[in-house]
Coordinates of C-alpha atoms (C1' of nucleotides) in Angstrom, one line a residue:
Chain A
M126 CA 92.9 162.7 135.1
H127 CA 91.6 164.9 138.1
T128 CA 92.5 162.4 140.7
T129 CA 90.8 163.7 143.7
I130 CA 92.7 161.7 146.4
A131 CA 91.0 162.1 149.7
I132 CA 93.0 164.7 151.8
Q133 CA 94.8 163.2 154.5
P134 CA 92.9 162.9 157.8
V135 CA 93.4 165.9 160.3
T136 CA 95.6 163.9 162.6
E137 CA 98.8 165.8 163.4
N138 CA 101.9 164.1 165.0
T139 CA 103.8 166.2 167.2
A140 CA 105.6 163.7 169.5
P141 CA 109.1 165.0 169.5
V142 CA 112.0 162.9 170.0
S143 CA 114.4 164.6 172.3
T144 CA 117.5 162.9 171.4
A145 CA 120.3 165.2 171.3
V146 CA 120.8 166.1 167.7
N147 CA 124.1 165.2 166.3
C148 CA 124.8 165.6 162.8
A149 CA 128.4 164.2 162.9
R150 CA 126.9 160.5 163.4
C151 CA 123.9 160.9 161.2
G152 CA 124.2 158.6 158.2
M153 CA 122.7 161.3 156.0
Q154 CA 125.4 163.8 156.8
K155 CA 126.9 163.7 153.1
F156 CA 123.6 164.6 151.4
C157 CA 122.2 166.8 154.0
L158 CA 123.1 170.3 155.3
P159 CA 126.4 169.8 157.0
T160 CA 128.1 168.5 153.8
N161 CA 131.4 169.8 153.7
L162 CA 131.4 171.6 156.8
K163 CA 134.4 171.9 159.4
P164 CA 133.6 169.9 162.4
E165 CA 133.2 172.8 164.5
D166 CA 130.5 174.2 162.2
V167 CA 128.5 171.0 162.3
Q168 CA 128.4 171.6 165.9
R169 CA 127.2 175.1 165.6
L170 CA 124.4 173.8 163.3
D171 CA 123.6 170.8 165.5
R172 CA 123.0 173.3 168.3
I173 CA 120.3 175.1 166.4
I174 CA 118.4 172.1 165.3
M175 CA 115.8 171.9 167.8
R176 CA 114.9 168.3 167.9
R177 CA 114.0 165.3 165.8
R178 CA 110.5 164.3 165.2
R179 CA 109.0 161.2 164.3
I180 CA 106.1 161.5 161.8
E181 CA 103.6 158.5 161.3
R182 CA 102.7 157.2 158.0
G183 CA 99.8 159.3 156.5
T184 CA 100.4 162.2 158.9
N185 CA 101.2 165.8 157.8
L186 CA 104.6 167.1 158.6
Y187 CA 103.1 170.5 157.6
R188 CA 100.1 171.7 155.6
M189 CA 99.5 173.9 152.8
N190 CA 99.3 177.5 154.3
D191 CA 100.8 176.7 157.5
A192 CA 102.8 179.4 158.9
F193 CA 106.5 178.8 158.0
S194 CA 109.3 178.8 160.5
R195 CA 111.3 175.7 160.0
I196 CA 112.6 173.5 157.2
Y197 CA 113.0 169.9 157.8
A198 CA 115.9 167.4 157.0
I199 CA 114.6 163.8 156.5
R200 CA 116.6 161.4 158.6
F201 CA 114.7 158.3 157.6
G202 CA 111.3 157.5 155.7
H203 CA 109.9 159.0 152.5
F204 CA 107.6 162.0 152.0
K205 CA 105.5 163.5 149.3
T206 CA 104.8 167.1 149.1
Y207 CA 101.4 168.5 147.2
Q208 CA 99.5 171.5 146.5
V209 CA 95.8 171.6 146.7
N210 CA 94.2 173.5 143.8
P211 CA 91.0 175.7 144.3
R212 CA 88.9 172.9 143.2
G213 CA 90.0 170.8 146.0
E214 CA 92.2 168.3 143.9
Q215 CA 95.8 167.4 144.9
Q216 CA 98.8 167.7 142.8
I217 CA 101.9 166.0 144.1
N218 CA 105.0 168.2 143.4
G219 CA 107.5 165.6 144.5
F220 CA 108.6 162.6 146.6
Q221 CA 111.4 163.0 149.0
M222 CA 113.9 160.6 150.6
P223 CA 116.4 160.6 153.3
G224 CA 118.9 163.2 153.4
E225 CA 116.6 165.8 151.2
L226 CA 115.2 169.0 152.8
L227 CA 111.5 169.6 153.1
G228 CA 109.9 173.1 153.3
L229 CA 112.3 175.1 150.9
D230 CA 109.4 176.1 148.9
A231 CA 108.2 178.3 151.7
I232 CA 111.5 180.3 152.1
G233 CA 110.9 184.0 151.4
A234 CA 107.1 183.4 152.1
E235 CA 105.2 183.6 155.2
R236 CA 103.4 180.3 154.8
H237 CA 104.0 177.0 153.3
Q238 CA 103.3 176.7 149.7
C239 CA 102.6 172.9 149.8
G240 CA 102.0 170.4 152.3
A241 CA 104.1 167.3 153.1
V242 CA 103.0 163.8 154.3
A243 CA 104.9 160.9 155.3
L244 CA 104.5 157.9 153.1
E245 CA 105.8 155.5 155.8
D246 CA 106.9 156.0 159.4
S247 CA 109.7 158.6 159.3
E248 CA 111.8 160.9 161.1
V249 CA 113.0 164.6 160.6
C250 CA 115.2 167.1 162.1
E251 CA 113.6 170.4 162.5
I252 CA 115.6 173.6 161.6
P253 CA 114.4 177.0 162.7
F254 CA 114.8 178.9 159.5
D255 CA 115.6 182.3 161.2
K256 CA 118.4 180.6 163.2
L257 CA 119.7 178.8 160.0
E258 CA 119.7 182.3 158.3
G259 CA 122.0 183.4 161.1
L260 CA 124.2 180.8 160.4
L261 CA 124.1 181.1 156.8
G262 CA 125.6 184.6 157.3
D263 CA 128.4 183.4 159.4
I264 CA 129.4 180.1 157.4
P265 CA 130.0 180.8 153.9
E266 CA 130.3 176.9 153.2
L267 CA 126.9 176.6 154.5
L268 CA 125.6 179.2 152.5
R269 CA 127.0 177.7 149.5
H270 CA 125.7 174.1 150.3
F271 CA 122.3 175.5 151.2
H272 CA 122.1 177.3 147.8
R273 CA 123.3 174.0 146.1
L274 CA 120.3 172.2 147.7
I275 CA 117.9 174.8 146.6
G276 CA 119.2 174.9 143.2
Q277 CA 118.9 171.2 142.9
E278 CA 115.2 171.7 143.9
I279 CA 114.7 174.1 141.0
T280 CA 116.5 171.9 138.7
R281 CA 114.4 169.0 139.6
E282 CA 111.2 170.9 139.2
Q283 CA 112.3 172.1 135.9
N284 CA 112.9 168.3 134.8
A285 CA 109.3 167.9 136.0
M286 CA 108.1 170.6 133.9
L287 CA 109.9 169.0 131.0
L288 CA 108.3 165.7 131.5
L289 CA 105.0 166.9 132.0
A290 CA 105.1 169.2 128.9
T291 CA 106.6 167.0 126.2
M292 CA 107.0 163.3 127.3
R293 CA 104.7 160.4 126.4
A294 CA 103.0 158.4 129.4
E295 CA 105.4 155.4 128.5
Q296 CA 108.4 157.9 129.0
R297 CA 107.0 159.5 132.1
V298 CA 106.6 156.1 133.8
A299 CA 110.0 155.0 132.7
I300 CA 111.7 158.1 133.8
F301 CA 110.0 158.1 137.1
L302 CA 111.5 154.7 137.7
T303 CA 114.7 155.3 136.5
N304 CA 115.1 158.4 138.6
L305 CA 114.0 156.7 141.7
G306 CA 116.6 154.2 141.5
A307 CA 119.3 156.7 140.7
R308 CA 118.4 158.6 143.7
L309 CA 118.4 155.5 146.0
A310 CA 121.6 154.4 144.5
A311 CA 123.3 157.8 145.4
R312 CA 122.2 157.0 148.9
G313 CA 123.8 153.5 148.9
Y314 CA 120.7 151.5 148.1
A315 CA 120.1 149.1 145.1
E316 CA 119.7 151.1 142.0
H317 CA 117.4 148.5 140.1
R318 CA 115.3 146.8 142.8
F319 CA 113.4 148.8 145.3
Q320 CA 110.1 149.4 147.0
L321 CA 107.6 152.1 145.8
R322 CA 106.4 153.9 148.8
M323 CA 103.5 155.4 147.2
M324 CA 100.5 154.1 145.6
R325 CA 100.0 153.8 141.8
E326 CA 97.4 156.7 142.2
E327 CA 100.2 159.0 143.6
V328 CA 102.6 158.1 140.8
G329 CA 100.0 158.9 138.5
N330 CA 99.0 162.2 140.0
Y331 CA 102.7 163.1 140.2
L332 CA 103.2 162.2 136.4
G333 CA 99.9 163.8 135.1
L334 CA 98.5 160.5 134.6
T335 CA 95.5 158.6 135.8
V336 CA 96.0 155.5 137.9
E337 CA 94.8 153.4 135.2
S338 CA 97.4 154.6 132.6
V339 CA 100.2 154.0 135.1
S340 CA 98.8 150.4 136.0
R341 CA 98.7 149.7 132.1
L342 CA 102.0 150.9 131.5
I343 CA 103.7 149.0 134.3
S344 CA 101.9 145.9 133.0
R345 CA 103.2 146.5 129.6
F346 CA 106.7 146.8 130.9
R347 CA 106.1 143.9 132.9
H348 CA 104.9 141.6 129.8
S349 CA 107.8 143.1 127.7
G350 CA 110.4 141.8 130.3
L351 CA 111.5 145.2 131.5
L352 CA 110.2 145.0 134.9
R353 CA 109.4 142.4 137.5
V354 CA 106.8 143.6 139.9
A355 CA 105.3 142.3 142.9
N356 CA 103.1 144.8 144.4
R357 CA 105.2 147.6 145.4
E358 CA 108.2 145.8 144.9
V359 CA 109.8 146.7 141.7
E360 CA 112.9 145.4 139.8
I361 CA 114.2 146.9 136.7
L362 CA 115.1 143.8 134.6
D363 CA 116.5 145.7 131.6
P364 CA 117.9 149.1 132.6
V365 CA 119.4 149.6 129.2
R366 CA 116.2 149.3 127.4
M367 CA 114.2 151.2 130.2
R368 CA 116.6 154.1 129.6
E369 CA 115.9 154.1 126.2
I370 CA 112.3 154.4 126.7
A371 CA 112.9 157.0 129.2
A372 CA 114.7 158.8 126.2
G373 CA 111.7 158.4 124.1
V374 CA 112.1 155.0 122.3
R375 CA 108.8 153.6 121.7
L376 CA 107.9 150.3 123.5
D377 CA 105.8 148.6 120.9
A378 CA 106.1 145.0 122.0
Chain B
M297 CA 103.6 168.7 120.3
H298 CA 107.2 168.1 120.2
T299 CA 107.6 171.4 118.8
T300 CA 111.2 171.6 117.6
I301 CA 111.7 175.4 117.4
A302 CA 114.9 175.9 115.9
I303 CA 117.7 176.4 118.2
Q304 CA 118.8 180.2 118.3
P305 CA 121.6 181.3 116.1
V306 CA 124.9 181.3 117.4
T307 CA 125.2 185.0 117.7
E308 CA 126.4 186.2 121.1
N309 CA 125.8 190.0 122.1
T310 CA 128.4 190.8 124.6
A311 CA 128.4 194.5 124.1
P312 CA 128.7 196.1 127.7
V313 CA 127.1 199.4 128.6
S314 CA 129.6 201.0 130.9
T315 CA 127.1 203.4 132.5
A316 CA 127.7 203.4 136.3
V317 CA 125.3 201.1 137.7
N318 CA 122.8 202.8 140.3
C319 CA 120.0 200.8 141.8
A320 CA 118.6 203.7 143.6
R321 CA 117.7 205.3 140.4
C322 CA 116.6 202.1 138.7
G323 CA 112.6 202.0 138.1
M324 CA 112.8 198.3 139.0
Q325 CA 114.2 198.6 142.4
K326 CA 111.3 197.8 144.3
F327 CA 111.1 194.3 142.5
C328 CA 114.6 193.5 142.1
L329 CA 117.2 192.6 144.6
P330 CA 117.6 196.1 146.5
T331 CA 114.1 195.9 147.9
N332 CA 114.0 197.0 151.3
L333 CA 117.7 197.7 151.8
K334 CA 119.2 200.8 153.5
P335 CA 120.4 203.2 151.2
E336 CA 123.9 202.4 152.2
D337 CA 123.4 198.7 151.5
V338 CA 122.1 199.6 148.1
Q339 CA 125.2 201.4 147.3
R340 CA 127.3 198.4 148.3
L341 CA 125.2 196.2 145.8
D342 CA 125.9 198.9 143.1
R343 CA 129.5 198.5 143.6
I344 CA 129.5 194.6 142.8
I345 CA 127.3 194.9 139.7
M346 CA 129.7 194.7 137.1
R347 CA 127.8 196.4 134.4
R348 CA 124.7 196.8 132.3
R349 CA 124.5 194.7 129.1
R350 CA 122.2 195.1 126.2
I351 CA 121.2 191.9 124.7
E352 CA 119.6 191.9 121.3
R353 CA 116.3 190.2 120.4
G354 CA 116.8 186.6 119.7
T355 CA 120.3 186.5 121.2
N356 CA 121.2 184.4 124.1
L357 CA 122.0 185.9 127.4
Y358 CA 123.4 182.4 128.2
R359 CA 123.2 178.9 127.1
M360 CA 122.5 175.7 128.8
N361 CA 125.8 174.1 130.1
D362 CA 127.7 177.7 130.2
A363 CA 129.7 178.0 133.3
F364 CA 127.8 179.9 135.9
S365 CA 129.3 182.9 137.5
R366 CA 126.8 185.6 137.6
I367 CA 123.0 186.2 137.9
Y368 CA 121.2 188.8 135.9
A369 CA 118.7 191.2 136.8
I370 CA 116.2 192.3 134.0
R371 CA 116.3 196.2 133.4
F372 CA 113.8 196.2 130.5
G373 CA 112.9 193.9 128.0
H374 CA 111.6 190.1 128.1
F375 CA 113.4 186.7 128.2
K376 CA 112.5 183.3 127.9
T377 CA 114.6 180.5 129.7
Y378 CA 114.5 176.9 128.2
Q379 CA 116.1 173.5 128.5
V380 CA 117.1 171.4 125.5
N381 CA 116.2 167.8 126.1
P382 CA 118.3 165.0 124.9
R383 CA 116.4 164.8 121.6
G384 CA 117.2 168.3 120.7
E385 CA 113.8 169.5 121.6
Q386 CA 113.4 172.9 123.3
Q387 CA 111.2 173.1 126.5
I388 CA 110.5 176.5 127.6
N389 CA 110.7 176.8 131.5
G390 CA 109.3 180.4 131.8
F391 CA 109.1 184.0 130.5
Q392 CA 110.7 186.8 132.5
M393 CA 110.1 190.4 132.5
P394 CA 111.8 193.4 134.1
G395 CA 112.8 193.3 137.8
E396 CA 113.1 189.5 137.6
L397 CA 116.2 187.7 138.0
L398 CA 117.7 185.1 135.6
G399 CA 120.1 182.5 136.1
L400 CA 118.8 181.3 139.7
D401 CA 118.5 177.8 138.3
A402 CA 122.4 177.6 138.3
I403 CA 123.1 178.5 141.8
G404 CA 124.8 175.7 143.7
A405 CA 125.8 174.2 140.3
E406 CA 128.8 174.7 138.0
R407 CA 126.9 175.3 134.9
H408 CA 123.7 176.9 133.7
Q409 CA 120.7 174.2 133.7
C410 CA 118.9 176.2 131.2
G411 CA 119.5 178.8 128.5
A412 CA 117.9 182.4 128.5
V413 CA 116.9 184.2 125.0
A414 CA 115.9 187.9 124.8
L415 CA 112.4 188.1 123.3
E416 CA 113.2 191.8 122.5
D417 CA 116.0 194.0 122.7
S418 CA 116.5 194.2 126.4
E419 CA 119.2 195.0 129.2
V420 CA 120.3 193.4 132.3
C421 CA 122.4 194.1 135.2
E422 CA 125.3 191.4 135.8
I423 CA 125.9 190.4 139.2
P424 CA 128.8 188.2 140.0
F425 CA 127.4 185.5 142.2
D426 CA 130.5 185.0 144.4
K427 CA 130.5 188.5 145.1
L428 CA 126.9 188.6 145.8
E429 CA 127.2 185.7 148.2
G430 CA 129.8 187.8 150.1
L431 CA 127.2 190.6 150.6
L432 CA 124.4 188.1 151.5
G433 CA 126.6 187.0 154.5
D434 CA 127.0 190.8 155.5
I435 CA 123.5 192.1 154.7
P436 CA 120.8 189.9 156.3
E437 CA 118.0 191.9 154.8
L438 CA 119.7 191.1 151.2
L439 CA 119.9 187.6 152.1
R440 CA 116.0 187.5 153.1
H441 CA 115.1 189.3 150.0
F442 CA 117.2 187.0 147.7
H443 CA 115.5 183.8 149.5
R444 CA 112.1 185.5 148.8
L445 CA 113.1 185.8 145.0
I446 CA 114.2 182.0 145.0
G447 CA 111.3 181.1 147.0
Q448 CA 109.0 182.8 144.3
E449 CA 110.9 181.0 141.6
I450 CA 110.3 177.8 143.4
T451 CA 106.4 178.7 143.7
R452 CA 106.1 179.7 140.1
E453 CA 107.6 176.3 138.8
Q454 CA 105.4 174.5 141.2
N455 CA 102.4 176.1 139.7
A456 CA 103.6 175.2 136.3
M457 CA 103.7 171.6 137.2
L458 CA 100.0 172.0 138.5
L459 CA 99.0 173.5 135.2
L460 CA 100.9 170.8 133.1
A461 CA 99.8 167.8 135.2
T462 CA 96.0 168.7 135.8
M463 CA 94.7 171.4 133.7
R464 CA 92.8 171.2 130.1
A465 CA 94.2 173.1 127.4
E466 CA 91.6 175.6 127.7
Q467 CA 92.5 176.4 131.3
R468 CA 96.3 176.6 130.6
V469 CA 95.7 179.3 128.0
A470 CA 93.3 181.1 130.2
I471 CA 95.8 180.8 133.1
F472 CA 98.6 182.1 130.8
L473 CA 97.0 185.3 129.9
T474 CA 95.6 185.8 133.5
N475 CA 99.1 185.5 135.0
L476 CA 100.8 187.6 132.3
G477 CA 98.3 190.4 133.1
A478 CA 98.8 190.3 137.0
R479 CA 102.6 190.2 136.6
L480 CA 102.4 193.1 134.2
A481 CA 99.8 195.1 136.6
A482 CA 102.2 194.4 139.5
R483 CA 104.9 196.5 137.4
G484 CA 102.5 199.3 136.7
Y485 CA 101.3 198.2 133.1
A486 CA 97.8 197.5 132.1
E487 CA 96.3 194.4 133.3
H488 CA 94.1 193.5 130.8
R489 CA 95.8 194.8 127.7
F490 CA 99.3 193.8 126.7
Q491 CA 101.5 192.6 123.9
L492 CA 102.6 189.1 123.9
R493 CA 106.4 189.2 123.7
M494 CA 106.6 185.6 122.4
M495 CA 105.2 183.5 119.3
R496 CA 102.2 181.2 119.6
E497 CA 104.6 178.4 119.2
E498 CA 106.5 179.5 122.4
V499 CA 103.3 179.8 124.2
G500 CA 102.2 176.4 123.3
N501 CA 105.8 174.9 124.2
Y502 CA 105.5 176.4 127.4
L503 CA 102.1 175.2 128.3
G504 CA 102.7 171.8 126.8
L505 CA 100.5 172.4 123.9
T506 CA 100.8 172.7 119.9
V507 CA 100.8 175.9 118.2
E508 CA 97.6 174.8 116.6
S509 CA 95.8 174.1 119.9
V510 CA 96.9 177.5 121.1
S511 CA 95.6 179.3 118.0
R512 CA 92.5 177.3 118.0
L513 CA 91.9 178.3 121.7
I514 CA 92.8 181.8 121.5
S515 CA 90.2 181.7 118.4
R516 CA 87.6 180.4 120.6
F517 CA 88.0 182.9 123.2
R518 CA 87.8 185.6 120.4
H519 CA 84.7 184.2 119.2
S520 CA 83.1 183.9 122.6
G521 CA 83.9 187.6 123.3
L522 CA 86.4 187.1 125.9
L523 CA 89.5 188.4 124.1
R524 CA 90.1 190.9 121.3
V525 CA 93.4 189.9 119.5
A526 CA 95.3 191.7 117.0
N527 CA 98.4 189.7 116.2
R528 CA 100.4 189.9 119.5
E529 CA 98.4 192.5 121.0
V530 CA 95.8 191.2 123.5
E531 CA 92.8 192.5 125.4
I532 CA 91.0 190.5 127.9
L533 CA 87.6 191.8 127.4
D534 CA 86.0 189.7 130.2
P535 CA 88.2 189.1 132.9
V536 CA 85.7 187.6 135.1
R537 CA 84.9 184.9 132.8
M538 CA 88.4 184.5 131.9
R539 CA 89.4 183.7 135.4
E540 CA 86.6 181.4 135.8
I541 CA 87.9 179.4 132.7
A542 CA 91.2 179.6 134.4
A543 CA 89.6 177.9 137.5
G544 CA 88.1 175.3 135.3
V545 CA 84.8 176.3 134.1
R546 CA 84.2 174.9 130.7
L547 CA 83.8 177.2 127.7
D548 CA 81.2 175.7 125.7
A549 CA 80.2 178.4 123.7
Chain C
dC4 C1' 107.8 193.1 96.3
dG5 C1' 108.9 188.4 97.2
dA6 C1' 110.3 184.9 100.4
dA7 C1' 110.2 183.4 104.8
dT8 C1' 108.1 183.1 109.0
dC9 C1' 104.3 183.0 111.7
dG10 C1' 99.3 182.2 112.6
dT11 C1' 94.8 180.2 111.3
dT12 C1' 91.6 176.7 110.1
dG13 C1' 90.1 171.9 108.7
dA14 C1' 89.8 166.7 108.8
dA15 C1' 91.5 162.5 110.4
dT16 C1' 93.9 160.1 113.8
dG17 C1' 95.4 158.4 118.3
dG18 C1' 96.9 158.2 123.1
dA19 C1' 95.3 158.7 127.2
dT20 C1' 91.0 159.3 129.9
dT21 C1' 86.7 158.0 131.5
dC22 C1' 83.5 154.6 133.1
dA23 C1' 82.8 149.9 134.6
dA24 C1' 83.8 145.8 136.9
dA25 C1' 86.8 142.3 138.6
dA26 C1' 90.9 140.8 141.0
dT27 C1' 94.0 141.5 144.7
dT28 C1' 96.2 143.3 148.6
dT29 C1' 95.9 145.4 153.1
dG30 C1' 93.8 146.5 157.3
dT31 C1' 90.7 145.2 161.3
dG32 C1' 88.1 142.9 164.8
dG33 C1' 86.9 138.8 166.4
Chain D
dC53 C1' 95.2 133.5 162.4
dC54 C1' 91.0 133.8 159.8
dA55 C1' 87.3 136.4 157.8
dC56 C1' 85.6 140.2 156.3
dA57 C1' 85.6 145.1 154.7
dA58 C1' 88.0 148.6 152.6
dA59 C1' 91.4 150.1 149.7
dT60 C1' 94.0 149.4 145.9
dT61 C1' 95.4 147.6 141.4
dT62 C1' 94.4 145.5 137.3
dT63 C1' 92.0 145.0 133.0
dG64 C1' 88.5 146.0 129.3
dA65 C1' 85.7 149.0 126.1
dA66 C1' 83.9 153.2 124.7
dT67 C1' 85.0 158.1 124.4
dC68 C1' 87.3 162.4 123.9
dC69 C1' 90.5 166.0 123.9
dA70 C1' 94.5 167.3 121.8
dT71 C1' 97.6 166.0 118.2
dT72 C1' 99.1 165.3 113.5
dC73 C1' 99.0 166.3 108.9
dA74 C1' 97.7 169.6 105.4
dA75 C1' 96.7 173.9 103.4
dC76 C1' 95.8 178.4 103.3
dG77 C1' 95.9 183.4 105.1
dA78 C1' 98.7 187.0 107.2
dT79 C1' 102.6 189.3 108.6
dT80 C1' 107.4 190.6 108.9
dC81 C1' 111.6 191.6 106.9
dG82 C1' 115.3 191.8 103.6

DNA sequence: CGAATCGTTGAATGGATTCAAAATTTGTGG
DNA sequence: CCACAAATTTTGAATCCATTCAACGATTCG
């Protein structure tokens, strides 16, 4: 293991996109913060969102230890969040997709606890956290939904712990693919056919495996007829069996 | 691995302790929710806290999938929180000590995402979450501190992921002991000498290792003069070297 | 005191890693 | 658009760390 992925280059993309923010017209509304808000409250939220910001593929939205002042809602694109341990090795904590919030790990802290890098050209909404806190006090529904999103974050991480502590490599990869599909499906995309936005190395890093192990396992899934793979394009051909493997049934074909 | 610790017996301890709650006089005030609150706000918090409740060693404070209505602040004693995977195996997500909150993983969900068991006879304050949410809207300092506690929870879990994904067994145990000491020290207890409140099996389960591995590693630490161990009583004799091992230096004595 | 639980130690095994090299894809400049 | 370099992915063989299986102490508790 100990995959020392080179730390991203020190290019910072700060080009704001000054389009007036309008949650009501945003396709991500039903996953993002405004969920279940009254129209007038959605507008109050619009007003505190500073701007949209484009992030080029490979650049940092924020880095570990950056001062924390805002959280981010992904409009389109994908991100990874990662920590860097004392030895300079990267550990990926998660992959984020449109409608998900970035920066939650820093709430209640002065600084970001991990960094976020765009896996492709992406766009986020910047939400100043102090202003959001003000709104949370005023709009109970917003507070509730904000807490729901935080709770999901905690649950996601606990599931990752479960995976890392108890699952065999086979299971980890199967779970990874299954979950990715489920999250995409919830957003209206195909569940069993999608593009991996990250390298094998990053998959392995996230799953606590080496690149080689991930590659080998994907190959085995392919040879067993579970998966069709063309580079980063993946199709789960046998979702039932894939879910069995995710649940712990051994693939000994 | 795959330590199938028997699920706890189905005894539920519901004996409330009807002492009027008084955060101002509680020794845990500076770690718990009331931190940094004005005295009158502390009293408002007191008023919504239903009661204190004693939990006997080995009994569940709550179980996975229980309906969620309150969070709990530990007054004294220690707990473990755990998930149960589909195969019925337990995975411990963390150990909690006085001043820490239990149940945060359920916020924004209908049900608890994990269970909590007392590792020794313990006492908690029950905090109805809906009433707390009301106060959060009224008392900005409380909202802020509540978010700080949640943030700490997320950070703790990310660190656990880092440990599980990248660390060798040696490191995991060293980190576990070091962190436990640090948390106890923050609460005014000795940093380098303490009682483990959990079985070796539970340590291993949490760290993604087998009992045998944990036992072997503790023995190696002992033989290398790093540790003095008498059953669950542990003394870190060489904190510097222990921290080195936690950081990744190999113990090849 | 005896049974059950918990903890330690040993030997053999195995799953994932490491090291190495080749194959493929992606990115870049001409 | 092609050619070439760099990056990424795949595959193979050897190694190693933690697990598994087994047995034996030690401790706890009724």
